[in-house]
Amino acid sequence: MTEGKEKRAHKRISISRIITTIMLYIMLFVIVILVIYPLSFTVSSAFSDSNSLSGLSVLPFTHSVKVDTIDAIALGENAYALPDVEKLPTDKAIYVVIPQTNTGSATLAIGDNAALPLRMKAKDGTLSEPAEGKLKEGRIAGITFNGTELVVEKTYTNATLPTYMAFGGFSLIQFKKLFEDTNYKYWFFNTFKIACANTVISVLCTTVAAYIFSRFRFRGKKPMLMSMLILQMFPSFAGMIATYVLIWRLGLLDNLFGLILVYSAGSIPYNTWLIKGYLDTIPRSLDEAARVDGAGYFRTFRTIILPIARPMVTFLAVTSFTGPWMDFILPRLLLKSDVNKTLAIGLFEMINGRENNYFTQFAAGAVLVAIPFIIIFAINQQYMTQVLSSGAVKE
Amino acid sequence: MAQQTVTSPRKIPVRKIKNRRPVVASCLFMGLGQLLYQKQFIKGIFYALIELMVIINANTFLQKITGLITLGDPKPELPVKDRDHSIFMMVEGIIFLILFVVFLCLYVTNILDAHRTQKRFERVGHYPTQRVVASSLADSSFAFIGLSPVIVLLSFFVIIPLMFSAMLAFTNYASPDHIPPANTVDWVGFGTFRDVFEKSEWATGFTRTAVWTLVWATLATVTCYVGGMLMAMAMLDKRVKAPKLFRTIYILPYAVPSMLSLMVWRNLLNGQFGPINKILIQWGWIDAPLPWLTQVDLARFSCVLVNLWLGFPYFMMLITGLMTSIPRDLYEAADIDGANKRVKFFRITLPLVLYQTIPLFIMNFSFNLNNFGAVYFLTQGNPSDFTTTQSGAGTTDILMSWMYKLTYDQRVYNKAAVVSILVFLVIAPFAIYNFSRTKAFKDGEL
């Protein structure tokens, strides 16, 4: 009997629960879209064949159509020659005839007859079925044609709607352009070289130094450790100008090695502390046992300490590897010629000030970089949880 | 009761030595005492060589260090190549100054070493043989060799640049009048500081940038934190099926390199051609494209929004981890006491999570104070306003990005150095706070 009453009581609350559950799901999905949209837009731009941002469709992976030339602006349905923009009427419908490369022409209605859908006008004059897309009316203040498409100034109309027609397929032309027209492969390999060298130098110098700090006692140890701590407080480019002058003096400007040196030096304070903390948790008895067996310091370090510290050292290696890929300020300062640039600089300059024309190339470059990054991130995540939960790091 | 003086464990009572001559000899010339009196040939020759090298190069030392003080004289009659290069003189002066300080330290070490050997002699009766010395040196050489690359790298690429940058703030090294080698640079004391604070456009630019930096850091951190917490709560709600899938998707903004995302957003929010405007117009929400990045308030709003997009996954992951680690017994005890969900959240979950995340909140705050990329890649400090022509600070610039623009675009290095000193003064308390919370410091072990 009581069970039946509980079930009924349960059912009474459920309506508000259903509403809140629905709202929760709606919110989650909206956020999913917000999170994914920029990424999918970039990926779709990387595979599109349009050059500029304005030629891209809003929805990812719909093919955008390139418009070659503009034929005429027609009043009514007859094509006229291009009139003065100022003389365009604002109360009548205007058809803009834009020739297509393949099948005919598309007409675009602006103004009064804004409800007229977009239709294709073939060469023999027949109008096609209306395509998707609703037009919005607006006042035309000026129409310009930038070689790729129609841009309506001062008022926004769907003058760029022709790009919404989906003709299917995607192209790899952006990737081709990336490798042919820019020095992308140099940038990629430069950054790769820098990352590898930084990893090797960082890991070597830092682990040895951390071992020494952890195991030895010598005069000046405490001041050195304190000063390392204080040094890591300074923001990295407090010494920007000075680094530039130093590298200049050493003759290493526009040389990858200068950059590598600066990276390695900059990561020393923090990493030494990190590894030292980790090594401190390894019991000294291991060292002593090794010494009793006759091993020298380096032998002990190499054969006993390093294998135990492997998780931390691997973490350090991965961090040192991924760090230089997206660093911007230092390479911008120290590297000049296009062939020596790193990825970050190259990609940035692709879209800096030329926002419109190279976005798809940039998207291609970005996709090529982001995929390995995401993979490394995923691996590192699992690794990090392993390292942190193994108990050897106490922080 | 007789008071016994407690000697601290570090101080070893210094006994006076009877024969002072080796120490005095070492004072006069490095290694002399070791060579003449103490038969310490290895150490003696080592120290003596160092002193010899310094004496041979004494002229260079003098020249470089005076160069640091004078920073060169303008020599308009010489071709540009041959004139005094003030900045090189400054750098070289610093390097030689540091070398000189190292030399002085070695000198003192030399004297102390003579003293120590003498004391040991008077206690033991003989000087250590060279073989013993050699083997003990070989033992301690590992530490020295292992640390030397670190020391060299650090002093060259970290310490010297910091000293140099601090000194630059006291010069007038700036474009267009004071760029070597065509011109010289001079010391101006606090003149640059006064310029930054007093000259009206600089001062307005500086205050505006500083205020916006603080506001930005607060907004950015708070929005990311609250957003992350909301998402964490949503993820942990039992009604959500497949939370892992959602979580993987939501982590994407954190996995993708932020620089790339920022540049993508910059294009998305483009006033004329950006797809966001296109979408909003197509849906009929707005009539004309919104100037996301070109109107002052909207640009600042966009900065905060995009940073929220980038930053909420971090806090979401963190808070999820913390929430799941709260022991269940607390909730069960609350259930027994008759608490409903709201009470359980506000009285148990929230306080615990807040307490544990405060240090991370502060770290994130200081990170955002310095968050160059989030501002520079998105807006580059634009839109600019009336103070920008003089001071170079755009309306969305934070101190860090302003400093970068001063250095790279405008080449006004001394003002950039001033700003960097001020920024450091602001950051230092946070860094000290962070450091004081680390376990190593708390345990007192170094």
PDB file of N, CA, C and O in Angstrom, chain B residues 214-269:
ATOM      1  N   LEU B 214      43.442  45.877 -14.435  1.00  0.00           N
ATOM      2  CA  LEU B 214      42.875  45.317 -13.217  1.00  0.00           C
ATOM      3  C   LEU B 214      41.441  44.847 -13.435  1.00  0.00           C
ATOM      4  O   LEU B 214      41.061  43.737 -13.036  1.00  0.00           O
ATOM      5  N   VAL B 215      40.665  45.693 -14.128  1.00  0.00           N
ATOM      6  CA  VAL B 215      39.263  45.322 -14.378  1.00  0.00           C
ATOM      7  C   VAL B 215      39.204  44.050 -15.205  1.00  0.00           C
ATOM      8  O   VAL B 215      38.437  43.122 -14.912  1.00  0.00           O
ATOM      9  N   TRP B 216      40.033  44.022 -16.239  1.00  0.00           N
ATOM     10  CA  TRP B 216      40.058  42.860 -17.123  1.00  0.00           C
ATOM     11  C   TRP B 216      40.404  41.597 -16.356  1.00  0.00           C
ATOM     12  O   TRP B 216      39.748  40.559 -16.508  1.00  0.00           O
ATOM     13  N   ALA B 217      41.451  41.674 -15.532  1.00  0.00           N
ATOM     14  CA  ALA B 217      41.875  40.480 -14.808  1.00  0.00           C
ATOM     15  C   ALA B 217      40.752  39.990 -13.901  1.00  0.00           C
ATOM     16  O   ALA B 217      40.469  38.793 -13.832  1.00  0.00           O
ATOM     17  N   THR B 218      40.090  40.935 -13.211  1.00  0.00           N
ATOM     18  CA  THR B 218      38.994  40.525 -12.343  1.00  0.00           C
ATOM     19  C   THR B 218      37.878  39.883 -13.143  1.00  0.00           C
ATOM     20  O   THR B 218      37.432  38.776 -12.833  1.00  0.00           O
ATOM     21  N   LEU B 219      37.420  40.577 -14.176  1.00  0.00           N
ATOM     22  CA  LEU B 219      36.319  40.040 -14.974  1.00  0.00           C
ATOM     23  C   LEU B 219      36.669  38.686 -15.564  1.00  0.00           C
ATOM     24  O   LEU B 219      35.877  37.741 -15.502  1.00  0.00           O
ATOM     25  N   ALA B 220      37.871  38.613 -16.140  1.00  0.00           N
ATOM     26  CA  ALA B 220      38.245  37.362 -16.804  1.00  0.00           C
ATOM     27  C   ALA B 220      38.254  36.213 -15.813  1.00  0.00           C
ATOM     28  O   ALA B 220      37.692  35.137 -16.072  1.00  0.00           O
ATOM     29  N   THR B 221      38.889  36.421 -14.664  1.00  0.00           N
ATOM     30  CA  THR B 221      38.983  35.335 -13.711  1.00  0.00           C
ATOM     31  C   THR B 221      37.614  34.966 -13.168  1.00  0.00           C
ATOM     32  O   THR B 221      37.258  33.784 -13.080  1.00  0.00           O
ATOM     33  N   VAL B 222      36.831  35.984 -12.798  1.00  0.00           N
ATOM     34  CA  VAL B 222      35.537  35.686 -12.196  1.00  0.00           C
ATOM     35  C   VAL B 222      34.618  34.959 -13.174  1.00  0.00           C
ATOM     36  O   VAL B 222      33.986  33.967 -12.831  1.00  0.00           O
ATOM     37  N   THR B 223      34.566  35.463 -14.431  1.00  0.00           N
ATOM     38  CA  THR B 223      33.670  34.807 -15.383  1.00  0.00           C
ATOM     39  C   THR B 223      34.094  33.375 -15.636  1.00  0.00           C
ATOM     40  O   THR B 223      33.260  32.467 -15.682  1.00  0.00           O
ATOM     41  N   CYS B 224      35.389  33.159 -15.796  1.00  0.00           N
ATOM     42  CA  CYS B 224      35.835  31.790 -16.040  1.00  0.00           C
ATOM     43  C   CYS B 224      35.525  30.898 -14.857  1.00  0.00           C
ATOM     44  O   CYS B 224      35.098  29.754 -15.014  1.00  0.00           O
ATOM     45  N   TYR B 225      35.711  31.435 -13.658  1.00  0.00           N
ATOM     46  CA  TYR B 225      35.477  30.640 -12.471  1.00  0.00           C
ATOM     47  C   TYR B 225      34.007  30.278 -12.344  1.00  0.00           C
ATOM     48  O   TYR B 225      33.647  29.112 -12.171  1.00  0.00           O
ATOM     49  N   VAL B 226      33.160  31.298 -12.450  1.00  0.00           N
ATOM     50  CA  VAL B 226      31.726  31.035 -12.304  1.00  0.00           C
ATOM     51  C   VAL B 226      31.243  30.113 -13.421  1.00  0.00           C
ATOM     52  O   VAL B 226      30.498  29.163 -13.187  1.00  0.00           O
ATOM     53  N   GLY B 227      31.711  30.411 -14.651  1.00  0.00           N
ATOM     54  CA  GLY B 227      31.321  29.558 -15.767  1.00  0.00           C
ATOM     55  C   GLY B 227      31.759  28.125 -15.553  1.00  0.00           C
ATOM     56  O   GLY B 227      30.992  27.182 -15.761  1.00  0.00           O
ATOM     57  N   GLY B 228      33.014  27.956 -15.118  1.00  0.00           N
ATOM     58  CA  GLY B 228      33.502  26.616 -14.879  1.00  0.00           C
ATOM     59  C   GLY B 228      32.706  25.910 -13.803  1.00  0.00           C
ATOM     60  O   GLY B 228      32.384  24.725 -13.910  1.00  0.00           O
ATOM     61  N   MET B 229      32.344  26.655 -12.768  1.00  0.00           N
ATOM     62  CA  MET B 229      31.602  26.027 -11.690  1.00  0.00           C
ATOM     63  C   MET B 229      30.213  25.619 -12.149  1.00  0.00           C
ATOM     64  O   MET B 229      29.746  24.515 -11.840  1.00  0.00           O
ATOM     65  N   LEU B 230      29.562  26.485 -12.922  1.00  0.00           N
ATOM     66  CA  LEU B 230      28.234  26.129 -13.426  1.00  0.00           C
ATOM     67  C   LEU B 230      28.307  24.871 -14.284  1.00  0.00           C
ATOM     68  O   LEU B 230      27.490  23.968 -14.161  1.00  0.00           O
ATOM     69  N   MET B 231      29.309  24.846 -15.152  1.00  0.00           N
ATOM     70  CA  MET B 231      29.439  23.670 -16.005  1.00  0.00           C
ATOM     71  C   MET B 231      29.743  22.431 -15.193  1.00  0.00           C
ATOM     72  O   MET B 231      29.236  21.341 -15.479  1.00  0.00           O
ATOM     73  N   ALA B 232      30.594  22.576 -14.171  1.00  0.00           N
ATOM     74  CA  ALA B 232      30.913  21.420 -13.341  1.00  0.00           C
ATOM     75  C   ALA B 232      29.660  20.905 -12.665  1.00  0.00           C
ATOM     76  O   ALA B 232      29.400  19.699 -12.620  1.00  0.00           O
ATOM     77  N   MET B 233      28.847  21.830 -12.142  1.00  0.00           N
ATOM     78  CA  MET B 233      27.609  21.408 -11.504  1.00  0.00           C
ATOM     79  C   MET B 233      26.690  20.716 -12.488  1.00  0.00           C
ATOM     80  O   MET B 233      26.065  19.706 -12.181  1.00  0.00           O
ATOM     81  N   ALA B 234      26.650  21.284 -13.707  1.00  0.00           N
ATOM     82  CA  ALA B 234      25.773  20.675 -14.710  1.00  0.00           C
ATOM     83  C   ALA B 234      26.257  19.279 -15.061  1.00  0.00           C
ATOM     84  O   ALA B 234      25.460  18.358 -15.235  1.00  0.00           O
ATOM     85  N   MET B 235      27.576  19.140 -15.167  1.00  0.00           N
ATOM     86  CA  MET B 235      28.111  17.839 -15.535  1.00  0.00           C
ATOM     87  C   MET B 235      27.827  16.789 -14.474  1.00  0.00           C
ATOM     88  O   MET B 235      27.659  15.613 -14.763  1.00  0.00           O
ATOM     89  N   LEU B 236      27.841  17.232 -13.227  1.00  0.00           N
ATOM     90  CA  LEU B 236      27.704  16.256 -12.165  1.00  0.00           C
ATOM     91  C   LEU B 236      26.253  15.941 -11.842  1.00  0.00           C
ATOM     92  O   LEU B 236      25.974  15.067 -11.038  1.00  0.00           O
ATOM     93  N   ASP B 237      25.356  16.685 -12.487  1.00  0.00           N
ATOM     94  CA  ASP B 237      23.946  16.423 -12.251  1.00  0.00           C
ATOM     95  C   ASP B 237      23.593  15.028 -12.756  1.00  0.00           C
ATOM     96  O   ASP B 237      23.994  14.637 -13.832  1.00  0.00           O
ATOM     97  N   LYS B 238      22.812  14.331 -11.949  1.00  0.00           N
ATOM     98  CA  LYS B 238      22.582  12.932 -12.300  1.00  0.00           C
ATOM     99  C   LYS B 238      21.733  12.792 -13.548  1.00  0.00           C
ATOM    100  O   LYS B 238      21.697  11.734 -14.161  1.00  0.00           O
ATOM    101  N   ARG B 239      21.013  13.854 -13.909  1.00  0.00           N
ATOM    102  CA  ARG B 239      20.097  13.709 -15.030  1.00  0.00           C
ATOM    103  C   ARG B 239      20.805  13.708 -16.366  1.00  0.00           C
ATOM    104  O   ARG B 239      20.234  13.374 -17.381  1.00  0.00           O
ATOM    105  N   VAL B 240      22.071  14.107 -16.372  1.00  0.00           N
ATOM    106  CA  VAL B 240      22.782  14.204 -17.639  1.00  0.00           C
ATOM    107  C   VAL B 240      23.303  12.829 -18.017  1.00  0.00           C
ATOM    108  O   VAL B 240      24.052  12.218 -17.272  1.00  0.00           O
ATOM    109  N   LYS B 241      22.884  12.361 -19.196  1.00  0.00           N
ATOM    110  CA  LYS B 241      23.426  11.101 -19.686  1.00  0.00           C
ATOM    111  C   LYS B 241      24.711  11.407 -20.433  1.00  0.00           C
ATOM    112  O   LYS B 241      24.863  12.424 -21.054  1.00  0.00           O
ATOM    113  N   ALA B 242      25.609  10.486 -20.428  1.00  0.00           N
ATOM    114  CA  ALA B 242      26.882  10.634 -21.142  1.00  0.00           C
ATOM    115  C   ALA B 242      27.631  11.906 -20.767  1.00  0.00           C
ATOM    116  O   ALA B 242      27.997  12.696 -21.630  1.00  0.00           O
ATOM    117  N   PRO B 243      27.866  12.129 -19.474  1.00  0.00           N
ATOM    118  CA  PRO B 243      28.624  13.334 -19.105  1.00  0.00           C
ATOM    119  C   PRO B 243      30.031  13.311 -19.663  1.00  0.00           C
ATOM    120  O   PRO B 243      30.613  14.366 -19.924  1.00  0.00           O
ATOM    121  N   LYS B 244      30.576  12.136 -19.874  1.00  0.00           N
ATOM    122  CA  LYS B 244      31.946  12.080 -20.378  1.00  0.00           C
ATOM    123  C   LYS B 244      32.035  12.660 -21.779  1.00  0.00           C
ATOM    124  O   LYS B 244      32.999  13.343 -22.113  1.00  0.00           O
ATOM    125  N   LEU B 245      31.023  12.380 -22.576  1.00  0.00           N
ATOM    126  CA  LEU B 245      31.032  12.927 -23.931  1.00  0.00           C
ATOM    127  C   LEU B 245      31.001  14.439 -23.892  1.00  0.00           C
ATOM    128  O   LEU B 245      31.782  15.114 -24.571  1.00  0.00           O
ATOM    129  N   PHE B 246      30.084  14.951 -23.065  1.00  0.00           N
ATOM    130  CA  PHE B 246      30.008  16.409 -22.952  1.00  0.00           C
ATOM    131  C   PHE B 246      31.318  16.981 -22.477  1.00  0.00           C
ATOM    132  O   PHE B 246      31.807  17.989 -22.973  1.00  0.00           O
ATOM    133  N   ARG B 247      31.903  16.303 -21.490  1.00  0.00           N
ATOM    134  CA  ARG B 247      33.137  16.838 -20.928  1.00  0.00           C
ATOM    135  C   ARG B 247      34.247  16.865 -21.972  1.00  0.00           C
ATOM    136  O   ARG B 247      35.028  17.810 -22.048  1.00  0.00           O
ATOM    137  N   THR B 248      34.311  15.809 -22.795  1.00  0.00           N
ATOM    138  CA  THR B 248      35.347  15.811 -23.825  1.00  0.00           C
ATOM    139  C   THR B 248      35.159  16.970 -24.782  1.00  0.00           C
ATOM    140  O   THR B 248      36.120  17.613 -25.188  1.00  0.00           O
ATOM    141  N   ILE B 249      33.906  17.236 -25.129  1.00  0.00           N
ATOM    142  CA  ILE B 249      33.673  18.350 -26.045  1.00  0.00           C
ATOM    143  C   ILE B 249      34.042  19.668 -25.380  1.00  0.00           C
ATOM    144  O   ILE B 249      34.682  20.532 -25.971  1.00  0.00           O
ATOM    145  N   TYR B 250      33.676  19.808 -24.098  1.00  0.00           N
ATOM    146  CA  TYR B 250      33.901  21.083 -23.451  1.00  0.00           C
ATOM    147  C   TYR B 250      35.378  21.342 -23.183  1.00  0.00           C
ATOM    148  O   TYR B 250      35.765  22.470 -22.939  1.00  0.00           O
ATOM    149  N   ILE B 251      36.182  20.294 -23.212  1.00  0.00           N
ATOM    150  CA  ILE B 251      37.604  20.517 -22.965  1.00  0.00           C
ATOM    151  C   ILE B 251      38.296  21.065 -24.203  1.00  0.00           C
ATOM    152  O   ILE B 251      39.386  21.618 -24.097  1.00  0.00           O
ATOM    153  N   LEU B 252      37.659  20.936 -25.360  1.00  0.00           N
ATOM    154  CA  LEU B 252      38.332  21.350 -26.597  1.00  0.00           C
ATOM    155  C   LEU B 252      38.920  22.764 -26.574  1.00  0.00           C
ATOM    156  O   LEU B 252      40.039  22.950 -27.026  1.00  0.00           O
ATOM    157  N   PRO B 253      38.217  23.771 -26.074  1.00  0.00           N
ATOM    158  CA  PRO B 253      38.852  25.092 -26.078  1.00  0.00           C
ATOM    159  C   PRO B 253      40.163  25.116 -25.310  1.00  0.00           C
ATOM    160  O   PRO B 253      41.043  25.921 -25.592  1.00  0.00           O
ATOM    161  N   TYR B 254      40.293  24.233 -24.334  1.00  0.00           N
ATOM    162  CA  TYR B 254      41.523  24.210 -23.555  1.00  0.00           C
ATOM    163  C   TYR B 254      42.603  23.435 -24.289  1.00  0.00           C
ATOM    164  O   TYR B 254      43.782  23.722 -24.165  1.00  0.00           O
ATOM    165  N   ALA B 255      42.192  22.448 -25.095  1.00  0.00           N
ATOM    166  CA  ALA B 255      43.184  21.617 -25.771  1.00  0.00           C
ATOM    167  C   ALA B 255      43.786  22.328 -26.967  1.00  0.00           C
ATOM    168  O   ALA B 255      44.961  22.160 -27.256  1.00  0.00           O
ATOM    169  N   VAL B 256      42.962  23.119 -27.656  1.00  0.00           N
ATOM    170  CA  VAL B 256      43.472  23.802 -28.836  1.00  0.00           C
ATOM    171  C   VAL B 256      44.363  24.956 -28.379  1.00  0.00           C
ATOM    172  O   VAL B 256      44.009  25.666 -27.442  1.00  0.00           O
ATOM    173  N   PRO B 257      45.505  25.153 -29.019  1.00  0.00           N
ATOM    174  CA  PRO B 257      46.383  26.259 -28.605  1.00  0.00           C
ATOM    175  C   PRO B 257      45.645  27.584 -28.641  1.00  0.00           C
ATOM    176  O   PRO B 257      44.964  27.895 -29.606  1.00  0.00           O
ATOM    177  N   SER B 258      45.777  28.340 -27.570  1.00  0.00           N
ATOM    178  CA  SER B 258      44.918  29.516 -27.427  1.00  0.00           C
ATOM    179  C   SER B 258      45.204  30.551 -28.500  1.00  0.00           C
ATOM    180  O   SER B 258      44.314  31.288 -28.906  1.00  0.00           O
ATOM    181  N   MET B 259      46.446  30.603 -28.957  1.00  0.00           N
ATOM    182  CA  MET B 259      46.754  31.609 -29.963  1.00  0.00           C
ATOM    183  C   MET B 259      45.927  31.384 -31.218  1.00  0.00           C
ATOM    184  O   MET B 259      45.397  32.322 -31.810  1.00  0.00           O
ATOM    185  N   LEU B 260      45.820  30.104 -31.617  1.00  0.00           N
ATOM    186  CA  LEU B 260      45.049  29.811 -32.823  1.00  0.00           C
ATOM    187  C   LEU B 260      43.582  30.159 -32.617  1.00  0.00           C
ATOM    188  O   LEU B 260      42.949  30.782 -33.471  1.00  0.00           O
ATOM    189  N   SER B 261      43.037  29.760 -31.452  1.00  0.00           N
ATOM    190  CA  SER B 261      41.625  30.056 -31.219  1.00  0.00           C
ATOM    191  C   SER B 261      41.373  31.549 -31.247  1.00  0.00           C
ATOM    192  O   SER B 261      40.365  32.015 -31.768  1.00  0.00           O
ATOM    193  N   LEU B 262      42.306  32.313 -30.660  1.00  0.00           N
ATOM    194  CA  LEU B 262      42.098  33.758 -30.618  1.00  0.00           C
ATOM    195  C   LEU B 262      42.097  34.344 -32.008  1.00  0.00           C
ATOM    196  O   LEU B 262      41.291  35.222 -32.320  1.00  0.00           O
ATOM    197  N   MET B 263      42.974  33.853 -32.857  1.00  0.00           N
ATOM    198  CA  MET B 263      42.992  34.409 -34.204  1.00  0.00           C
ATOM    199  C   MET B 263      41.749  34.008 -34.970  1.00  0.00           C
ATOM    200  O   MET B 263      41.226  34.770 -35.783  1.00  0.00           O
ATOM    201  N   VAL B 264      41.255  32.807 -34.713  1.00  0.00           N
ATOM    202  CA  VAL B 264      40.013  32.401 -35.359  1.00  0.00           C
ATOM    203  C   VAL B 264      38.870  33.291 -34.893  1.00  0.00           C
ATOM    204  O   VAL B 264      38.064  33.777 -35.694  1.00  0.00           O
ATOM    205  N   TRP B 265      38.807  33.529 -33.585  1.00  0.00           N
ATOM    206  CA  TRP B 265      37.741  34.388 -33.065  1.00  0.00           C
ATOM    207  C   TRP B 265      37.833  35.789 -33.643  1.00  0.00           C
ATOM    208  O   TRP B 265      36.829  36.456 -33.896  1.00  0.00           O
ATOM    209  N   ARG B 266      39.059  36.237 -33.846  1.00  0.00           N
ATOM    210  CA  ARG B 266      39.227  37.574 -34.400  1.00  0.00           C
ATOM    211  C   ARG B 266      38.553  37.662 -35.756  1.00  0.00           C
ATOM    212  O   ARG B 266      37.938  38.670 -36.091  1.00  0.00           O
ATOM    213  N   ASN B 267      38.677  36.591 -36.518  1.00  0.00           N
ATOM    214  CA  ASN B 267      38.024  36.604 -37.816  1.00  0.00           C
ATOM    215  C   ASN B 267      36.529  36.356 -37.714  1.00  0.00           C
ATOM    216  O   ASN B 267      35.765  36.871 -38.507  1.00  0.00           O
ATOM    217  N   LEU B 268      36.137  35.563 -36.738  1.00  0.00           N
ATOM    218  CA  LEU B 268      34.708  35.322 -36.585  1.00  0.00           C
ATOM    219  C   LEU B 268      33.971  36.603 -36.236  1.00  0.00           C
ATOM    220  O   LEU B 268      32.849  36.840 -36.660  1.00  0.00           O
ATOM    221  N   LEU B 269      34.629  37.434 -35.405  1.00  0.00           N
ATOM    222  CA  LEU B 269      33.964  38.631 -34.928  1.00  0.00           C
ATOM    223  C   LEU B 269      34.212  39.825 -35.829  1.00  0.00           C
ATOM    224  O   LEU B 269      33.869  40.941 -35.472  1.00  0.00           O
TER     225      LEU B 269
END
